[in-house]
Amino acid sequence: MKKLAILNYQFAPMLEKVTELELDFPDWEKVDPQLSFENRQQIFGKIFEEDYDNVRPIKFELRRRHYPHVHLMRPTDDIVVFRVVNKRTTKITNQDFNKDAYDDYQNCVVVFDNRPGVQRLLVEVKQSAFADPGTLIKLLEESINRILKHYKLEISLDPIFRVQDFVDTVNRFDEGFREVAFHLPHKNLDRVMEEMDLTLHSIRESWKTEMHIVFKAPKGGRVPIDLKDKDQMELVKLASGIGGATINMTPTGKSRQQIHCGEGRYVMESMEESIFSELSSNNPDHSLFEEDSPLNRLKLAMKNIKNHYD
C-alpha cells in the first residue's frame, strides 16, 4: 500500500506589479488577474496538458536542483498523476571490496484532483525519496507558481490536519494562549467553504479577499478556549479542513513563539500500489475507462477522502 499525505491546493490572484515579468512578457500587464482567478482550474488543467504534450514543460526545480518527473497517464477527467524523481547515487561494496556507484531513481507519486470544486492533492510519503514530505511539497509549489505567475495567479499547497492536533496543542500549554488567529484564504475551496456560516460567507464574498479572525486575551489573561464548545470547535474543524497555516497560536509568556497548528503532521490516505503500477503500464488491453480501470479505482479512492478528520 502507498501512503499519501492529503493536501488542498488553493489559488489567489496576483495584484502587485512585478517589473521582472513585465519585461519578460510584454503582454503580462494586460492579463486580468480576476478573470484568471475565475478560470483558475481551467488554467491549471491546461498547464499540465501542455506539460504532458511537451508544449510548455514544467521544470520542477528547488534550490537550483532539477527533479525529473514522468506522467503515469495523459491528464484525464481532470485527474493528473505523475512521479517526481529524486535521483541519488548509491555506493555498493563489490566482491573485490571496492565501491561501485549506481544511480538510484527514488520517486514519489503525486496526484492532483482538479475536478470542479475539488482542488485536492495527494503526495506520496516515502523517506527513501524525500526524507521530509515538506521538501516535495515546496518543490511542487514553487515550480508550479513559476508558470502560474504568467496568468497573474498564485497557488498554495496546504496539508490538512486533524482537529486532534489543535486539542493536543491546547493540552500541551497549561498556561493557555494570549492569541489564537484563524486565517481563511481567498474564497476558492467550495467543498469546504460551503460549510461556513452564511453570514461569515457573505462577508467574505463582499470583501473578496483573505480574512483573519483573531482572538486576543486582555493583558495578563488568556484566550478562553473551550474544547467542549460546539461553535469554537466548528471553526477549528473548518480551519483544519482547509489546511496550511490556518490556525496560529501564541502561548502566554514573553518568550513564547507562535505555533502553527498541525505543522509537519500529515493526514494520510492508503492506496493500492496496483492502481499506480497499472496506470503506468500503458497496457492497451486495459482501458482507462473500463469500470474497474485503475483510473476509476483512483477516482473512487479520492471520492472517499473526507473534508475533515477528527
GROMACS .gro file of C-alpha atoms in nm:
model
  310
    1MET     CA    1   0.000   0.000   0.000
    2LYS     CA    2   0.112   0.352  -0.073
    3LYS     CA    3   0.090   0.617   0.197
    4LEU     CA    4  -0.013   0.956   0.065
    5ALA     CA    5  -0.049   1.286   0.250
    6ILE     CA    6  -0.373   1.479   0.186
    7LEU     CA    7  -0.347   1.844   0.085
    8ASN     CA    8  -0.569   2.113  -0.059
    9TYR     CA    9  -0.444   2.350  -0.324
   10GLN     CA   10  -0.579   2.700  -0.333
   11PHE     CA   11  -0.540   2.993  -0.569
   12ALA     CA   12  -0.510   3.368  -0.522
   13PRO     CA   13  -0.485   3.647  -0.781
   14MET     CA   14  -0.155   3.837  -0.811
   15LEU     CA   15  -0.243   4.204  -0.774
   16GLU     CA   16   0.105   4.353  -0.727
   17LYS     CA   17   0.312   4.471  -1.023
   18VAL     CA   18   0.619   4.258  -1.095
   19THR     CA   19   0.871   4.451  -1.304
   20GLU     CA   20   1.065   4.137  -1.399
   21LEU     CA   21   0.755   3.978  -1.552
   22GLU     CA   22   0.658   4.294  -1.733
   23LEU     CA   23   0.999   4.294  -1.902
   24ASP     CA   24   0.997   3.922  -1.988
   25PHE     CA   25   0.633   3.914  -2.103
   26PRO     CA   26   0.520   4.237  -2.273
   27ASP     CA   27   0.154   4.131  -2.263
   28TRP     CA   28   0.167   4.042  -1.893
   29GLU     CA   29   0.027   4.378  -1.783
   30LYS     CA   30  -0.282   4.311  -1.998
   31VAL     CA   31  -0.367   3.993  -1.806
   32ASP     CA   32  -0.672   4.038  -1.584
   33PRO     CA   33  -0.594   3.864  -1.250
   34GLN     CA   34  -0.962   3.843  -1.152
   35LEU     CA   35  -1.053   3.678  -1.483
   36SER     CA   36  -0.764   3.434  -1.437
   37PHE     CA   37  -0.889   3.360  -1.086
   38GLU     CA   38  -1.239   3.287  -1.216
   39ASN     CA   39  -1.087   3.040  -1.465
   40ARG     CA   40  -0.824   2.906  -1.224
   41GLN     CA   41  -0.900   2.536  -1.261
   42GLN     CA   42  -0.917   2.551  -1.640
   43ILE     CA   43  -0.580   2.728  -1.646
   44PHE     CA   44  -0.436   2.477  -1.401
   45GLY     CA   45  -0.555   2.185  -1.616
   46LYS     CA   46  -0.414   2.346  -1.931
   47ILE     CA   47  -0.071   2.379  -1.768
   48PHE     CA   48  -0.048   2.003  -1.712
   49GLU     CA   49  -0.188   1.917  -2.055
   50GLU     CA   50   0.082   2.135  -2.212
   51ASP     CA   51   0.338   1.970  -1.986
   52TYR     CA   52   0.227   1.622  -2.095
   53ASP     CA   53   0.238   1.723  -2.464
   54ASN     CA   54   0.578   1.885  -2.413
   55VAL     CA   55   0.440   2.219  -2.539
   56ARG     CA   56   0.546   2.401  -2.224
   57PRO     CA   57   0.720   2.154  -1.992
   58ILE     CA   58   0.709   2.220  -1.621
   59LYS     CA   59   1.058   2.236  -1.472
   60PHE     CA   60   1.050   2.105  -1.118
   61GLU     CA   61   1.341   2.282  -0.955
   62LEU     CA   62   1.427   2.368  -0.596
   63ARG     CA   63   1.741   2.547  -0.481
   64ARG     CA   64   1.882   2.522  -0.836
   65ARG     CA   65   1.845   2.145  -0.842
   66HIS     CA   66   1.631   1.980  -1.110
   67TYR     CA   67   1.394   1.692  -1.031
   68PRO     CA   68   1.266   1.495  -1.333
   69HIS     CA   69   0.902   1.393  -1.348
   70VAL     CA   70   0.711   1.135  -1.551
   71HIS     CA   71   0.336   1.130  -1.614
   72LEU     CA   72   0.168   0.797  -1.549
   73MET     CA   73  -0.107   0.884  -1.797
   74ARG     CA   74  -0.235   1.173  -2.002
   75PRO     CA   75  -0.432   1.413  -1.777
   76THR     CA   76  -0.783   1.267  -1.798
   77ASP     CA   77  -1.116   1.374  -1.644
   78ASP     CA   78  -0.929   1.649  -1.455
   79ILE     CA   79  -0.703   1.395  -1.282
   80VAL     CA   80  -0.325   1.445  -1.310
   81VAL     CA   81  -0.087   1.170  -1.195
   82PHE     CA   82   0.291   1.175  -1.219
   83ARG     CA   83   0.607   1.067  -1.041
   84VAL     CA   84   0.870   1.310  -0.917
   85VAL     CA   85   1.220   1.159  -0.920
   86ASN     CA   86   1.491   1.231  -0.667
   87LYS     CA   87   1.796   1.080  -0.830
   88ARG     CA   88   2.066   0.972  -0.590
   89THR     CA   89   2.398   0.794  -0.623
   90THR     CA   90   2.431   0.480  -0.413
   91LYS     CA   91   2.766   0.315  -0.346
   92ILE     CA   92   2.785  -0.062  -0.301
   93THR     CA   93   3.088  -0.265  -0.196
   94ASN     CA   94   3.168  -0.528  -0.463
   95GLN     CA   95   3.337  -0.866  -0.424
   96ASP     CA   96   3.678  -0.701  -0.456
   97PHE     CA   97   3.590  -0.471  -0.164
   98ASN     CA   98   3.582  -0.169  -0.389
   99LYS     CA   99   3.299   0.084  -0.409
  100ASP     CA  100   3.074   0.075  -0.716
  101ALA     CA  101   2.845   0.375  -0.774
  102TYR     CA  102   2.491   0.327  -0.903
  103ASP     CA  103   2.217   0.575  -0.982
  104ASP     CA  104   1.910   0.525  -0.764
  105TYR     CA  105   1.592   0.677  -0.907
  106GLN     CA  106   1.377   0.702  -0.596
  107ASN     CA  107   1.044   0.868  -0.665
  108CYS     CA  108   0.711   0.972  -0.520
  109VAL     CA  109   0.366   0.968  -0.679
  110VAL     CA  110   0.175   1.298  -0.700
  111VAL     CA  111  -0.199   1.317  -0.773
  112PHE     CA  112  -0.389   1.638  -0.848
  113ASP     CA  113  -0.768   1.610  -0.843
  114ASN     CA  114  -0.867   1.916  -1.045
  115ARG     CA  115  -1.232   1.824  -1.083
  116PRO     CA  116  -1.465   2.124  -1.040
  117GLY     CA  117  -1.477   2.239  -0.679
  118VAL     CA  118  -1.241   1.968  -0.551
  119GLN     CA  119  -0.882   2.103  -0.569
  120ARG     CA  120  -0.724   1.817  -0.375
  121LEU     CA  121  -0.367   1.692  -0.387
  122LEU     CA  122  -0.212   1.363  -0.275
  123VAL     CA  123   0.163   1.338  -0.223
  124GLU     CA  124   0.330   1.005  -0.157
  125VAL     CA  125   0.526   0.993   0.166
  126LYS     CA  126   0.841   0.784   0.113
  127GLN     CA  127   1.156   0.858   0.308
  128SER     CA  128   1.384   0.686   0.058
  129ALA     CA  129   1.284   0.952  -0.197
  130PHE     CA  130   1.221   1.260   0.018
  131ALA     CA  131   1.308   1.236   0.386
  132ASP     CA  132   1.077   1.528   0.457
  133PRO     CA  133   0.746   1.545   0.264
  134GLY     CA  134   0.766   1.922   0.310
  135THR     CA  135   1.058   1.932   0.064
  136LEU     CA  136   0.849   1.771  -0.211
  137ILE     CA  137   0.554   1.999  -0.133
  138LYS     CA  138   0.775   2.309  -0.156
  139LEU     CA  139   0.925   2.178  -0.483
  140LEU     CA  140   0.579   2.139  -0.635
  141GLU     CA  141   0.452   2.474  -0.511
  142GLU     CA  142   0.748   2.682  -0.626
  143SER     CA  143   0.771   2.512  -0.965
  144ILE     CA  144   0.401   2.543  -1.047
  145ASN     CA  145   0.396   2.905  -0.933
  146ARG     CA  146   0.669   2.990  -1.182
  147ILE     CA  147   0.419   2.911  -1.459
  148LEU     CA  148   0.103   3.036  -1.288
  149LYS     CA  149   0.250   3.383  -1.243
  150HIS     CA  150   0.224   3.429  -1.620
  151TYR     CA  151  -0.151   3.426  -1.561
  152LYS     CA  152  -0.121   3.650  -1.252
  153LEU     CA  153  -0.214   3.361  -1.027
  154GLU     CA  154  -0.050   3.205  -0.724
  155ILE     CA  155  -0.109   2.866  -0.565
  156SER     CA  156  -0.056   2.735  -0.214
  157LEU     CA  157  -0.036   2.365  -0.130
  158ASP     CA  158  -0.179   2.316   0.217
  159PRO     CA  159  -0.160   1.989   0.414
  160ILE     CA  160  -0.479   1.935   0.608
  161PHE     CA  161  -0.452   1.840   0.974
  162ARG     CA  162  -0.668   1.677   1.236
  163VAL     CA  163  -0.887   1.855   1.487
  164GLN     CA  164  -0.699   1.647   1.744
  165ASP     CA  165  -0.381   1.840   1.657
  166PHE     CA  166  -0.549   2.154   1.790
  167VAL     CA  167  -0.667   1.970   2.101
  168ASP     CA  168  -0.315   1.833   2.163
  169THR     CA  169  -0.165   2.181   2.125
  170VAL     CA  170  -0.412   2.327   2.374
  171ASN     CA  171  -0.343   2.050   2.626
  172ARG     CA  172   0.036   2.100   2.598
  173PHE     CA  173   0.020   2.453   2.735
  174ASP     CA  174  -0.139   2.467   3.080
  175GLU     CA  175  -0.092   2.846   3.097
  176GLY     CA  176  -0.300   2.894   2.782
  177PHE     CA  177  -0.263   3.130   2.488
  178ARG     CA  178  -0.262   3.505   2.464
  179GLU     CA  179  -0.369   3.496   2.099
  180VAL     CA  180  -0.536   3.247   1.863
  181ALA     CA  181  -0.561   3.354   1.498
  182PHE     CA  182  -0.762   3.183   1.223
  183HIS     CA  183  -0.662   3.256   0.864
  184LEU     CA  184  -0.923   3.191   0.593
  185PRO     CA  185  -0.774   3.222   0.243
  186HIS     CA  186  -0.923   3.388  -0.064
  187LYS     CA  187  -1.250   3.203  -0.131
  188ASN     CA  188  -1.193   2.917  -0.376
  189LEU     CA  189  -1.231   2.586  -0.194
  190ASP     CA  190  -1.605   2.542  -0.237
  191ARG     CA  191  -1.643   2.192  -0.090
  192VAL     CA  192  -1.508   2.317   0.243
  193MET     CA  193  -1.626   2.675   0.235
  194GLU     CA  194  -1.991   2.579   0.181
  195GLU     CA  195  -1.994   2.457   0.539
  196MET     CA  196  -1.931   2.807   0.672
  197ASP     CA  197  -2.197   3.008   0.844
  198LEU     CA  198  -2.394   3.204   0.584
  199THR     CA  199  -2.324   3.540   0.746
  200LEU     CA  200  -1.950   3.479   0.755
  201HIS     CA  201  -1.968   3.351   0.400
  202SER     CA  202  -2.147   3.666   0.282
  203ILE     CA  203  -1.888   3.891   0.445
  204ARG     CA  204  -1.605   3.711   0.269
  205GLU     CA  205  -1.789   3.727  -0.063
  206SER     CA  206  -1.833   4.101  -0.022
  207TRP     CA  207  -1.469   4.174   0.057
  208LYS     CA  208  -1.330   3.919  -0.196
  209THR     CA  209  -1.004   3.867  -0.009
  210GLU     CA  210  -0.837   3.672   0.268
  211MET     CA  211  -0.977   3.703   0.617
  212HIS     CA  212  -0.821   3.676   0.961
  213ILE     CA  213  -1.016   3.611   1.279
  214VAL     CA  214  -0.800   3.695   1.578
  215PHE     CA  215  -0.892   3.625   1.939
  216LYS     CA  216  -0.673   3.824   2.180
  217ALA     CA  217  -0.668   3.791   2.556
  218PRO     CA  218  -0.666   4.101   2.776
  219LYS     CA  219  -0.325   4.193   2.920
  220GLY     CA  220  -0.216   3.925   3.162
  221GLY     CA  221  -0.503   3.696   3.064
  222ARG     CA  222  -0.554   3.413   2.818
  223VAL     CA  223  -0.794   3.327   2.539
  224PRO     CA  224  -1.086   3.127   2.687
  225ILE     CA  225  -1.057   2.812   2.475
  226ASP     CA  226  -1.329   2.558   2.550
  227LEU     CA  227  -1.278   2.225   2.375
  228LYS     CA  228  -1.641   2.134   2.454
  229ASP     CA  229  -1.782   2.450   2.297
  230LYS     CA  230  -1.957   2.349   1.973
  231ASP     CA  231  -1.912   2.686   1.800
  232GLN     CA  232  -1.543   2.707   1.884
  233MET     CA  233  -1.477   2.356   1.759
  234GLU     CA  234  -1.673   2.413   1.438
  235LEU     CA  235  -1.430   2.692   1.348
  236VAL     CA  236  -1.137   2.462   1.434
  237LYS     CA  237  -1.290   2.190   1.217
  238LEU     CA  238  -1.327   2.429   0.925
  239ALA     CA  239  -0.969   2.555   0.955
  240SER     CA  240  -0.823   2.203   0.984
  241GLY     CA  241  -1.007   2.101   0.667
  242ILE     CA  242  -0.863   2.398   0.477
  243GLY     CA  243  -0.513   2.313   0.597
  244GLY     CA  244  -0.187   2.503   0.591
  245ALA     CA  245  -0.123   2.783   0.842
  246THR     CA  246  -0.491   2.839   0.916
  247ILE     CA  247  -0.455   2.832   1.296
  248ASN     CA  248  -0.169   3.022   1.460
  249MET     CA  249  -0.147   3.010   1.839
  250THR     CA  250   0.072   3.227   2.065
  251PRO     CA  251   0.119   3.086   2.417
  252THR     CA  252   0.126   3.318   2.715
  253GLY     CA  253   0.467   3.439   2.831
  254LYS     CA  254   0.716   3.678   2.674
  255SER     CA  255   0.944   3.420   2.512
  256ARG     CA  256   0.672   3.203   2.363
  257GLN     CA  257   0.692   3.165   1.985
  258GLN     CA  258   0.388   3.135   1.762
  259ILE     CA  259   0.275   2.780   1.687
  260HIS     CA  260   0.133   2.679   1.350
  261CYS     CA  261  -0.123   2.417   1.443
  262GLY     CA  262  -0.073   2.085   1.264
  263GLU     CA  263   0.260   2.185   1.108
  264GLY     CA  264   0.455   1.876   0.999
  265ARG     CA  265   0.171   1.642   1.098
  266TYR     CA  266   0.005   1.494   0.791
  267VAL     CA  267  -0.327   1.320   0.746
  268MET     CA  268  -0.251   1.007   0.543
  269GLU     CA  269  -0.451   0.801   0.294
  270SER     CA  270  -0.359   0.446   0.192
  271MET     CA  271  -0.399   0.332  -0.167
  272GLU     CA  272  -0.318   0.011  -0.351
  273GLU     CA  273   0.017   0.001  -0.532
  274SER     CA  274  -0.154  -0.168  -0.826
  275ILE     CA  275  -0.356   0.145  -0.908
  276PHE     CA  276  -0.039   0.332  -0.999
  277SER     CA  277   0.155   0.042  -1.150
  278GLU     CA  278  -0.135  -0.031  -1.384
  279LEU     CA  279  -0.173   0.336  -1.475
  280SER     CA  280   0.192   0.349  -1.576
  281SER     CA  281   0.197   0.014  -1.757
  282ASN     CA  282   0.034   0.158  -2.072
  283ASN     CA  283  -0.141  -0.174  -2.123
  284PRO     CA  284  -0.357  -0.136  -2.437
  285ASP     CA  285  -0.584  -0.416  -2.316
  286HIS     CA  286  -0.675  -0.222  -2.002
  287SER     CA  287  -0.873   0.085  -2.100
  288LEU     CA  288  -0.873   0.384  -1.865
  289PHE     CA  289  -1.248   0.398  -1.899
  290GLU     CA  290  -1.339   0.041  -1.800
  291GLU     CA  291  -1.541   0.016  -1.479
  292ASP     CA  292  -1.254  -0.148  -1.289
  293SER     CA  293  -0.982   0.054  -1.458
  294PRO     CA  294  -0.701   0.194  -1.240
  295LEU     CA  295  -0.827   0.547  -1.313
  296ASN     CA  296  -1.178   0.468  -1.189
  297ARG     CA  297  -1.035   0.295  -0.881
  298LEU     CA  298  -0.826   0.606  -0.816
  299LYS     CA  299  -1.132   0.830  -0.857
  300LEU     CA  300  -1.326   0.615  -0.611
  301ALA     CA  301  -1.044   0.630  -0.357
  302MET     CA  302  -1.026   1.010  -0.398
  303LYS     CA  303  -1.403   1.038  -0.356
  304ASN     CA  304  -1.383   0.860  -0.020
  305ILE     CA  305  -1.141   1.115   0.124
  306LYS     CA  306  -1.313   1.326   0.389
  307ASN     CA  307  -1.308   1.706   0.413
  308HIS     CA  308  -1.226   1.691   0.784
  309TYR     CA  309  -1.057   1.445   1.016
  310ASP     CA  310  -1.111   1.438   1.392
   0.00000   0.00000   0.00000
